[in-house]
mmCIF file of C-alpha atoms in Angstrom:
data_model
loop_
_atom_site.group_PDB
_atom_site.id
_atom_site.type_symbol
_atom_site.label_atom_id
_atom_site.label_comp_id
_atom_site.label_asym_id
_atom_site.label_seq_id
_atom_site.Cartn_x
_atom_site.Cartn_y
_atom_site.Cartn_z
ATOM 1 C CA MET A 1 -161.524 114.188 36.432
ATOM 2 C CA ASN A 2 -157.785 114.349 37.106
ATOM 3 C CA THR A 3 -155.886 113.569 40.298
ATOM 4 C CA TYR A 4 -152.908 115.762 41.177
ATOM 5 C CA TYR A 5 -149.915 114.831 43.300
ATOM 6 C CA LEU A 6 -148.253 118.029 44.496
ATOM 7 C CA VAL A 7 -144.691 117.760 45.796
ATOM 8 C CA ARG A 8 -142.075 120.165 47.066
ATOM 9 C CA HIS A 9 -138.487 119.563 45.878
ATOM 10 C CA GLY A 10 -135.841 117.902 48.073
ATOM 11 C CA GLN A 11 -133.568 119.732 50.486
ATOM 12 C CA THR A 12 -131.117 122.151 48.858
ATOM 13 C CA VAL A 13 -127.814 123.679 49.910
ATOM 14 C CA TRP A 14 -129.482 127.072 50.356
ATOM 15 C CA ASN A 15 -132.175 125.449 52.510
ATOM 16 C CA THR A 16 -129.489 124.339 54.939
ATOM 17 C CA LEU A 17 -127.938 127.832 54.935
ATOM 18 C CA GLY A 18 -131.255 129.582 55.526
ATOM 19 C CA LYS A 19 -130.947 131.516 52.263
ATOM 20 C CA THR A 20 -133.899 132.745 50.248
ATOM 21 C CA GLN A 21 -134.207 130.976 46.900
ATOM 22 C CA GLY A 22 -137.212 132.121 44.886
ATOM 23 C CA HIS A 23 -136.207 132.148 41.206
ATOM 24 C CA GLY A 24 -132.574 131.780 42.270
ATOM 25 C CA ASN A 25 -131.243 128.294 42.463
ATOM 26 C CA SER A 26 -129.314 125.897 44.635
ATOM 27 C CA PRO A 27 -128.660 122.199 43.981
ATOM 28 C CA LEU A 28 -130.040 119.388 46.088
ATOM 29 C CA THR A 29 -127.944 118.198 48.995
ATOM 30 C CA GLU A 30 -127.090 114.518 49.330
ATOM 31 C CA LEU A 31 -130.002 114.314 51.761
ATOM 32 C CA GLY A 32 -132.257 116.061 49.233
ATOM 33 C CA GLU A 33 -131.389 113.462 46.607
ATOM 34 C CA ARG A 34 -132.140 110.691 49.091
ATOM 35 C CA GLN A 35 -135.477 112.317 49.939
ATOM 36 C CA ALA A 36 -136.354 112.390 46.243
ATOM 37 C CA SER A 37 -135.431 108.715 45.865
ATOM 38 C CA GLU A 38 -137.570 107.754 48.848
ATOM 39 C CA LEU A 39 -140.441 109.789 47.421
ATOM 40 C CA ALA A 40 -140.061 107.950 44.126
ATOM 41 C CA GLU A 41 -140.331 104.586 45.878
ATOM 42 C CA ALA A 42 -143.546 105.725 47.556
ATOM 43 C CA LEU A 43 -144.982 107.010 44.271
ATOM 44 C CA LYS A 44 -144.599 103.548 42.741
ATOM 45 C CA ASN A 45 -147.772 102.755 44.710
ATOM 46 C CA TYR A 46 -149.735 105.330 42.712
ATOM 47 C CA PRO A 47 -150.741 105.223 39.018
ATOM 48 C CA ILE A 48 -148.749 108.300 37.964
ATOM 49 C CA ASP A 49 -149.254 109.016 34.256
ATOM 50 C CA MET A 50 -147.144 112.131 33.772
ATOM 51 C CA ILE A 51 -144.786 114.506 35.577
ATOM 52 C CA TYR A 52 -144.697 118.279 35.315
ATOM 53 C CA CYS A 53 -142.213 120.321 37.304
ATOM 54 C CA SER A 54 -140.982 123.845 37.865
ATOM 55 C CA ASP A 55 -138.231 124.736 35.414
ATOM 56 C CA LEU A 56 -135.920 125.745 38.292
ATOM 57 C CA GLY A 57 -132.997 123.390 38.802
ATOM 58 C CA ARG A 58 -133.854 122.034 42.249
ATOM 59 C CA ALA A 59 -137.349 121.028 41.124
ATOM 60 C CA VAL A 60 -136.091 119.561 37.855
ATOM 61 C CA GLN A 61 -133.454 117.578 39.765
ATOM 62 C CA THR A 62 -136.092 116.209 42.139
ATOM 63 C CA ALA A 63 -138.512 115.403 39.323
ATOM 64 C CA GLU A 64 -135.867 113.635 37.252
ATOM 65 C CA ILE A 65 -134.925 111.387 40.172
ATOM 66 C CA VAL A 66 -138.586 110.431 40.470
ATOM 67 C CA GLY A 67 -139.104 110.197 36.723
ATOM 68 C CA SER A 68 -136.129 107.888 36.264
ATOM 69 C CA LYS A 69 -137.543 105.444 38.814
ATOM 70 C CA LEU A 70 -141.067 105.615 37.369
ATOM 71 C CA ASN A 71 -139.848 105.632 33.752
ATOM 72 C CA ILE A 72 -141.801 108.827 33.006
ATOM 73 C CA LYS A 73 -140.514 111.822 31.074
ATOM 74 C CA VAL A 74 -140.385 115.108 32.983
ATOM 75 C CA GLU A 75 -142.038 118.234 31.527
ATOM 76 C CA PRO A 76 -140.641 121.489 33.020
ATOM 77 C CA THR A 77 -142.826 124.608 33.088
ATOM 78 C CA ASN A 78 -142.297 128.108 34.431
ATOM 79 C CA LEU A 79 -145.896 128.094 35.695
ATOM 80 C CA LEU A 80 -144.751 125.945 38.639
ATOM 81 C CA ARG A 81 -141.856 128.210 39.616
ATOM 82 C CA GLU A 82 -141.403 129.397 43.169
ATOM 83 C CA MET A 83 -142.528 132.906 43.990
ATOM 84 C CA GLY A 84 -139.884 135.374 42.850
ATOM 85 C CA PHE A 85 -138.338 137.089 45.868
ATOM 86 C CA GLY A 86 -136.541 139.767 43.860
ATOM 87 C CA ILE A 87 -133.631 141.417 45.650
ATOM 88 C CA TRP A 88 -134.092 139.108 48.640
ATOM 89 C CA GLU A 89 -132.906 136.072 46.690
ATOM 90 C CA GLY A 90 -129.678 134.583 47.987
ATOM 91 C CA MET A 91 -129.983 136.512 51.265
ATOM 92 C CA PRO A 92 -130.345 134.893 54.720
ATOM 93 C CA MET A 93 -133.591 135.735 56.487
ATOM 94 C CA LYS A 94 -131.834 137.524 59.360
ATOM 95 C CA LYS A 95 -130.173 139.872 56.879
ATOM 96 C CA ILE A 96 -133.496 140.497 55.109
ATOM 97 C CA GLU A 97 -135.176 141.273 58.409
ATOM 98 C CA LYS A 98 -132.416 143.740 59.279
ATOM 99 C CA MET A 99 -132.236 145.489 55.898
ATOM 100 C CA TYR A 100 -135.956 145.511 55.027
ATOM 101 C CA PRO A 101 -137.743 145.435 58.411
ATOM 102 C CA ASP A 102 -141.060 146.911 57.262
ATOM 103 C CA THR A 103 -141.419 144.737 54.178
ATOM 104 C CA PHE A 104 -140.282 141.651 56.082
ATOM 105 C CA ARG A 105 -142.852 142.327 58.797
ATOM 106 C CA MET A 106 -145.555 142.698 56.169
ATOM 107 C CA TRP A 107 -144.455 139.423 54.530
ATOM 108 C CA ARG A 108 -144.792 137.672 57.874
ATOM 109 C CA GLU A 109 -148.024 139.297 59.039
ATOM 110 C CA GLU A 110 -149.922 140.033 55.809
ATOM 111 C CA PRO A 111 -148.065 138.173 53.049
ATOM 112 C CA ASP A 112 -150.697 138.974 50.431
ATOM 113 C CA LYS A 113 -149.906 142.692 50.793
ATOM 114 C CA ALA A 114 -146.110 142.432 50.751
ATOM 115 C CA HIS A 115 -144.305 144.170 47.882
ATOM 116 C CA ILE A 116 -140.783 142.778 47.708
ATOM 117 C CA PRO A 117 -138.546 144.914 45.458
ATOM 118 C CA LYS A 118 -138.285 143.287 42.011
ATOM 119 C CA GLY A 119 -140.214 140.276 43.336
ATOM 120 C CA GLU A 120 -143.586 138.690 42.662
ATOM 121 C CA ALA A 121 -146.785 138.966 44.664
ATOM 122 C CA LEU A 122 -148.639 135.905 45.941
ATOM 123 C CA SER A 123 -151.500 136.786 43.589
ATOM 124 C CA MET A 124 -149.151 136.313 40.632
ATOM 125 C CA VAL A 125 -148.251 132.804 41.824
ATOM 126 C CA LYS A 126 -151.954 132.032 42.196
ATOM 127 C CA ASP A 127 -152.718 133.276 38.675
ATOM 128 C CA ARG A 128 -150.044 131.200 36.952
ATOM 129 C CA THR A 129 -150.792 127.978 38.846
ATOM 130 C CA GLU A 130 -154.492 128.388 38.074
ATOM 131 C CA GLU A 131 -153.503 128.725 34.417
ATOM 132 C CA LEU A 132 -151.601 125.428 34.604
ATOM 133 C CA ILE A 133 -154.406 123.494 36.314
ATOM 134 C CA LYS A 134 -156.971 124.804 33.827
ATOM 135 C CA MET A 135 -154.719 123.833 30.932
ATOM 136 C CA LEU A 136 -154.231 120.316 32.315
ATOM 137 C CA ASN A 137 -157.928 119.854 33.106
ATOM 138 C CA ASP A 138 -158.857 121.016 29.605
ATOM 139 C CA LYS A 139 -156.280 118.735 27.990
ATOM 140 C CA TYR A 140 -156.609 115.562 30.065
ATOM 141 C CA ASP A 141 -159.276 113.561 31.853
ATOM 142 C CA ASN A 142 -158.918 110.853 34.480
ATOM 143 C CA ARG A 143 -155.131 111.190 34.574
ATOM 144 C CA HIS A 144 -152.806 111.026 37.585
ATOM 145 C CA ILE A 145 -150.433 113.966 37.313
ATOM 146 C CA LEU A 146 -147.395 114.640 39.501
ATOM 147 C CA LEU A 147 -146.476 118.324 39.954
ATOM 148 C CA VAL A 148 -143.046 119.012 41.460
ATOM 149 C CA SER A 149 -142.760 122.563 42.721
ATOM 150 C CA HIS A 150 -141.799 124.688 45.733
ATOM 151 C CA SER A 151 -142.949 125.533 49.244
ATOM 152 C CA VAL A 152 -144.792 128.805 48.617
ATOM 153 C CA THR A 153 -146.185 127.686 45.271
ATOM 154 C CA VAL A 154 -147.570 124.421 46.627
ATOM 155 C CA ARG A 155 -149.148 126.199 49.587
ATOM 156 C CA VAL A 156 -150.760 128.770 47.309
ATOM 157 C CA MET A 157 -152.179 125.957 45.175
ATOM 158 C CA LEU A 158 -153.589 124.130 48.189
ATOM 159 C CA LEU A 159 -155.207 127.315 49.489
ATOM 160 C CA ASP A 160 -156.678 127.914 46.044
ATOM 161 C CA PHE A 161 -158.131 124.392 45.920
ATOM 162 C CA LEU A 162 -159.749 125.131 49.302
ATOM 163 C CA GLU A 163 -160.999 128.524 48.077
ATOM 164 C CA SER A 164 -159.024 130.070 50.944
ATOM 165 C CA HIS A 165 -157.272 133.441 50.631
ATOM 166 C CA VAL A 166 -153.516 133.530 50.034
ATOM 167 C CA ARG A 167 -153.178 135.596 53.236
ATOM 168 C CA ASN A 168 -153.441 132.206 54.985
ATOM 169 C CA LEU A 169 -150.106 131.072 53.553
ATOM 170 C CA TYR A 170 -148.551 130.323 56.948
ATOM 171 C CA ARG A 171 -151.434 128.102 58.005
ATOM 172 C CA ILE A 172 -150.121 125.358 55.732
ATOM 173 C CA LYS A 173 -146.769 123.618 56.182
ATOM 174 C CA GLN A 174 -144.802 122.018 53.364
ATOM 175 C CA ASP A 175 -141.711 119.935 54.098
ATOM 176 C CA ASN A 176 -139.151 118.873 51.521
ATOM 177 C CA THR A 177 -140.642 116.163 49.258
ATOM 178 C CA ALA A 178 -143.942 116.283 51.182
ATOM 179 C CA LEU A 179 -146.755 114.619 49.231
ATOM 180 C CA ASN A 180 -150.173 116.219 48.731
ATOM 181 C CA ILE A 181 -152.957 114.535 46.780
ATOM 182 C CA VAL A 182 -155.881 116.422 45.247
ATOM 183 C CA GLU A 183 -158.747 114.704 43.427
ATOM 184 C CA TYR A 184 -160.928 116.695 41.076
ATOM 185 C CA ARG A 185 -164.591 115.724 41.298
ATOM 186 C CA ASN A 186 -167.793 117.052 39.718
ATOM 187 C CA TYR A 187 -168.168 119.582 42.529
ATOM 188 C CA GLY A 188 -164.513 120.635 42.580
ATOM 189 C CA PRO A 189 -161.119 119.655 44.027
ATOM 190 C CA VAL A 190 -160.872 117.536 47.190
ATOM 191 C CA ILE A 191 -157.642 117.368 49.199
ATOM 192 C CA MET A 192 -157.046 113.729 50.100
ATOM 193 C CA LYS A 193 -153.578 114.046 51.611
ATOM 194 C CA MET A 194 -151.459 116.987 52.812
ATOM 195 C CA ASN A 195 -147.777 117.371 53.799
ATOM 196 C CA ASP A 196 -147.284 113.608 54.046
ATOM 197 C CA THR A 197 -143.624 112.690 54.670
ATOM 198 C CA ARG A 198 -144.096 109.098 55.789
ATOM 199 C CA HIS A 199 -142.058 107.964 52.788
ATOM 200 C CA LEU A 200 -138.921 109.452 54.393
ATOM 201 C CA LYS A 201 -137.438 106.398 56.017
ATOM 202 C CA THR A 202 -135.239 107.880 58.749
ATOM 203 C CA ASP A 203 -135.757 110.368 61.571
ATOM 204 C CA LYS A 204 -132.759 112.268 60.186
ATOM 205 C CA ASN A 205 -134.518 112.745 56.851
ATOM 206 C CA ARG A 206 -137.727 113.924 58.492
ATOM 207 C CA GLY A 207 -136.027 116.132 61.063
ATOM 208 C CA ALA A 208 -134.069 118.003 58.407
ATOM 209 C CA ASN A 209 -137.314 119.561 57.249
ATOM 210 C CA GLU A 210 -137.555 121.524 60.477
ATOM 211 C CA LYS A 211 -134.399 123.471 59.599
ATOM 212 C CA VAL A 212 -135.164 124.709 56.110
ATOM 213 C CA SER A 213 -135.741 128.312 55.119
ATOM 214 C CA ALA A 214 -139.335 129.519 55.324
ATOM 215 C CA LEU A 215 -138.626 131.606 52.217
ATOM 216 C CA GLU A 216 -137.899 128.369 50.384
#
């Protein structure tokens, strides 16, 4: 049975500006790069065999920082992408709330029912991440696999492992470079660690996570 290490990417420029990212992209900040490096140091304590990451730049950048320190090749995949936020991408949350009040309210109150113009639904994120985990479980056994992804995607995966509905999205928090560990056993996945940021060495690094965009 495989063990999965789920990680959100480091802080990005758009995170600091409160802009919605989704399938759009923004590079890591200097702090985000430092967070990724500190994560990599922590992951040296685990027997990581392989690294898969979202094919979006901020996740690839984070994964490559880790991969370079662990001497492991990074495998990008679109199955780990963030939820697509359609026409909201690149927009600050306050502007979204003003321009699309009804949809924004639905996203906050019943996220599983929100229909963002030209965007994805949470169920679509769930379907593609389930496809990835099934593929990896069919292909490998007793491997330690790092998955570098995004806030919404990681939370959807954790809810899925718990057999909890995606409507509970906001009941899980995911900080930049937070570490989650999930062990597959005969009776199913077991979450061993969630949203662990103890590898971030300074209060400044940890505190920055409180300021990032909830729309990732």
